[in-house]
């Protein structure tokens, strides 16, 4: 994993590559997806897309559930969340890639 991390940093920059919980994440701008995925396939042998998911960070870090249960339990109704004016990058797409030949995984965000 250390070698892969060094190669990714060399090609995509130090700020783009992070490692947490023994997993590598490469963060890119949305307009670079095709170019970066092609490079990851052709030069890094990431040949399988394991998972693709979309994330909405509208209420990231906020709890939907109350911290305390009432005598009748938690309510199941969902309340409409207020949006913040300082959204930044509200949405993200995350690709989980696998290199079968090298037995390596990469998260592309």
Short mmCIF file of C-alpha atoms in Angstrom, two decimals:
data_model
loop_
_atom_site.label_atom_id
_atom_site.label_comp_id
_atom_site.label_asym_id
_atom_site.label_seq_id
_atom_site.Cartn_x
_atom_site.Cartn_y
_atom_site.Cartn_z
CA UNK A 1 0.00 0.00 0.00
CA UNK A 2 2.89 2.34 0.71
CA UNK A 3 4.16 2.00 -2.86
CA UNK A 4 0.70 2.66 -4.31
CA UNK A 5 0.29 5.72 -2.09
CA UNK A 6 3.64 7.11 -3.26
CA UNK A 7 2.71 6.53 -6.92
CA UNK A 8 -0.67 8.23 -6.46
CA UNK A 9 0.96 11.22 -4.73
CA UNK A 10 3.48 11.49 -7.57
CA UNK A 11 0.77 11.47 -10.24
CA UNK A 12 -2.09 13.32 -8.51
CA UNK A 13 -0.51 15.41 -5.73
CA UNK A 14 -0.14 15.08 -1.98
CA UNK A 15 -3.38 16.93 -1.14
CA UNK A 16 -5.39 14.50 -3.27
CA UNK A 17 -4.32 11.30 -1.48
CA UNK A 18 -5.31 10.37 2.07
CA UNK A 19 -4.98 7.20 4.09
CA UNK A 20 -7.29 6.23 6.92
CA UNK A 21 -8.15 2.87 8.48
CA UNK A 22 -5.70 1.16 6.12
CA UNK A 23 -7.58 2.46 3.06
CA UNK A 24 -6.41 4.90 0.41
CA UNK A 25 -8.67 7.65 -0.90
CA UNK A 26 -7.97 9.75 -3.98
CA UNK A 27 -10.04 12.96 -4.08
CA UNK A 28 -10.48 14.71 -7.42
CA UNK A 29 -12.62 17.39 -9.05
CA UNK A 30 -15.72 16.14 -10.87
CA UNK A 31 -14.43 17.29 -14.25
CA UNK A 32 -11.44 14.93 -13.91
CA UNK A 33 -13.40 11.68 -13.46
CA UNK A 34 -12.97 10.23 -16.96
CA UNK A 35 -9.31 11.21 -17.24
CA UNK A 36 -8.40 9.88 -13.77
CA UNK A 37 -10.42 6.65 -14.09
CA UNK A 38 -8.77 5.95 -17.45
CA UNK A 39 -5.33 6.51 -15.94
CA UNK A 40 -6.16 4.33 -12.92
CA UNK A 41 -7.28 1.55 -15.27
CA UNK A 42 -4.43 1.80 -17.77
CA UNK A 43 -1.47 2.64 -15.51
CA UNK A 44 -2.49 1.37 -12.06
CA UNK A 45 -4.41 -1.79 -13.12
CA UNK A 46 -7.68 -0.87 -11.36
CA UNK A 47 -9.94 -2.93 -13.60
CA UNK A 48 -13.09 -3.46 -11.52
CA UNK A 49 -15.62 -0.99 -10.16
CA UNK A 50 -16.82 -2.64 -6.94
CA UNK A 51 -19.24 0.02 -5.78
CA UNK A 52 -20.58 3.40 -6.81
CA UNK A 53 -22.51 5.57 -4.38
CA UNK A 54 -23.79 9.11 -4.10
CA UNK A 55 -23.59 11.13 -0.89
CA UNK A 56 -25.66 14.13 0.17
CA UNK A 57 -23.85 16.05 2.92
CA UNK A 58 -26.85 18.31 3.67
CA UNK A 59 -27.03 17.31 7.34
CA UNK A 60 -23.66 15.62 7.72
CA UNK A 61 -22.69 15.47 11.39
CA UNK A 62 -26.21 16.09 12.63
CA UNK A 63 -28.26 13.34 14.25
CA UNK A 64 -31.68 12.55 12.81
CA UNK A 65 -32.63 10.75 16.02
CA UNK A 66 -33.16 12.25 19.45
CA UNK A 67 -30.55 11.10 21.94
CA UNK A 68 -33.15 10.05 24.49
CA UNK A 69 -36.03 7.63 24.05
CA UNK A 70 -39.51 8.52 25.23
CA UNK A 71 -41.75 6.07 27.06
CA UNK A 72 -43.07 4.91 23.69
CA UNK A 73 -39.67 4.61 21.96
CA UNK A 74 -38.09 6.56 19.14
CA UNK A 75 -40.31 8.26 16.59
CA UNK A 76 -40.03 7.00 13.03
CA UNK A 77 -41.18 10.18 11.30
CA UNK A 78 -38.59 12.10 9.34
CA UNK A 79 -38.45 15.85 9.76
CA UNK A 80 -37.51 18.15 6.90
CA UNK A 81 -33.96 19.42 7.40
CA UNK A 82 -33.11 23.07 6.93
CA UNK A 83 -30.38 23.67 4.39
CA UNK A 84 -27.35 25.71 5.29
CA UNK A 85 -26.36 28.68 3.16
CA UNK A 86 -22.73 27.57 3.44
CA UNK A 87 -23.11 24.28 1.58
CA UNK A 88 -19.75 24.05 -0.16
CA UNK A 89 -19.56 20.67 -1.88
CA UNK A 90 -22.90 19.26 -0.78
CA UNK A 91 -22.87 16.21 -3.06
CA UNK A 92 -20.17 13.63 -3.72
CA UNK A 93 -19.82 10.48 -5.79
CA UNK A 94 -17.59 7.73 -4.43
CA UNK A 95 -16.12 4.96 -6.58
CA UNK A 96 -14.59 1.86 -4.97
CA UNK A 97 -12.04 0.35 -7.34
CA UNK A 98 -10.23 -2.99 -7.30
CA UNK A 99 -7.07 -4.16 -9.03
CA UNK A 100 -7.46 -7.93 -9.27
CA UNK A 101 -3.93 -8.49 -10.58
CA UNK A 102 -2.31 -6.41 -7.80
CA UNK A 103 -4.90 -7.22 -5.09
CA UNK A 104 -5.32 -3.54 -4.19
CA UNK A 105 -8.33 -1.34 -3.46
CA UNK A 106 -8.81 2.39 -3.89
CA UNK A 107 -11.59 4.80 -3.02
CA UNK A 108 -12.03 7.57 -5.58
CA UNK A 109 -14.04 10.54 -4.38
#
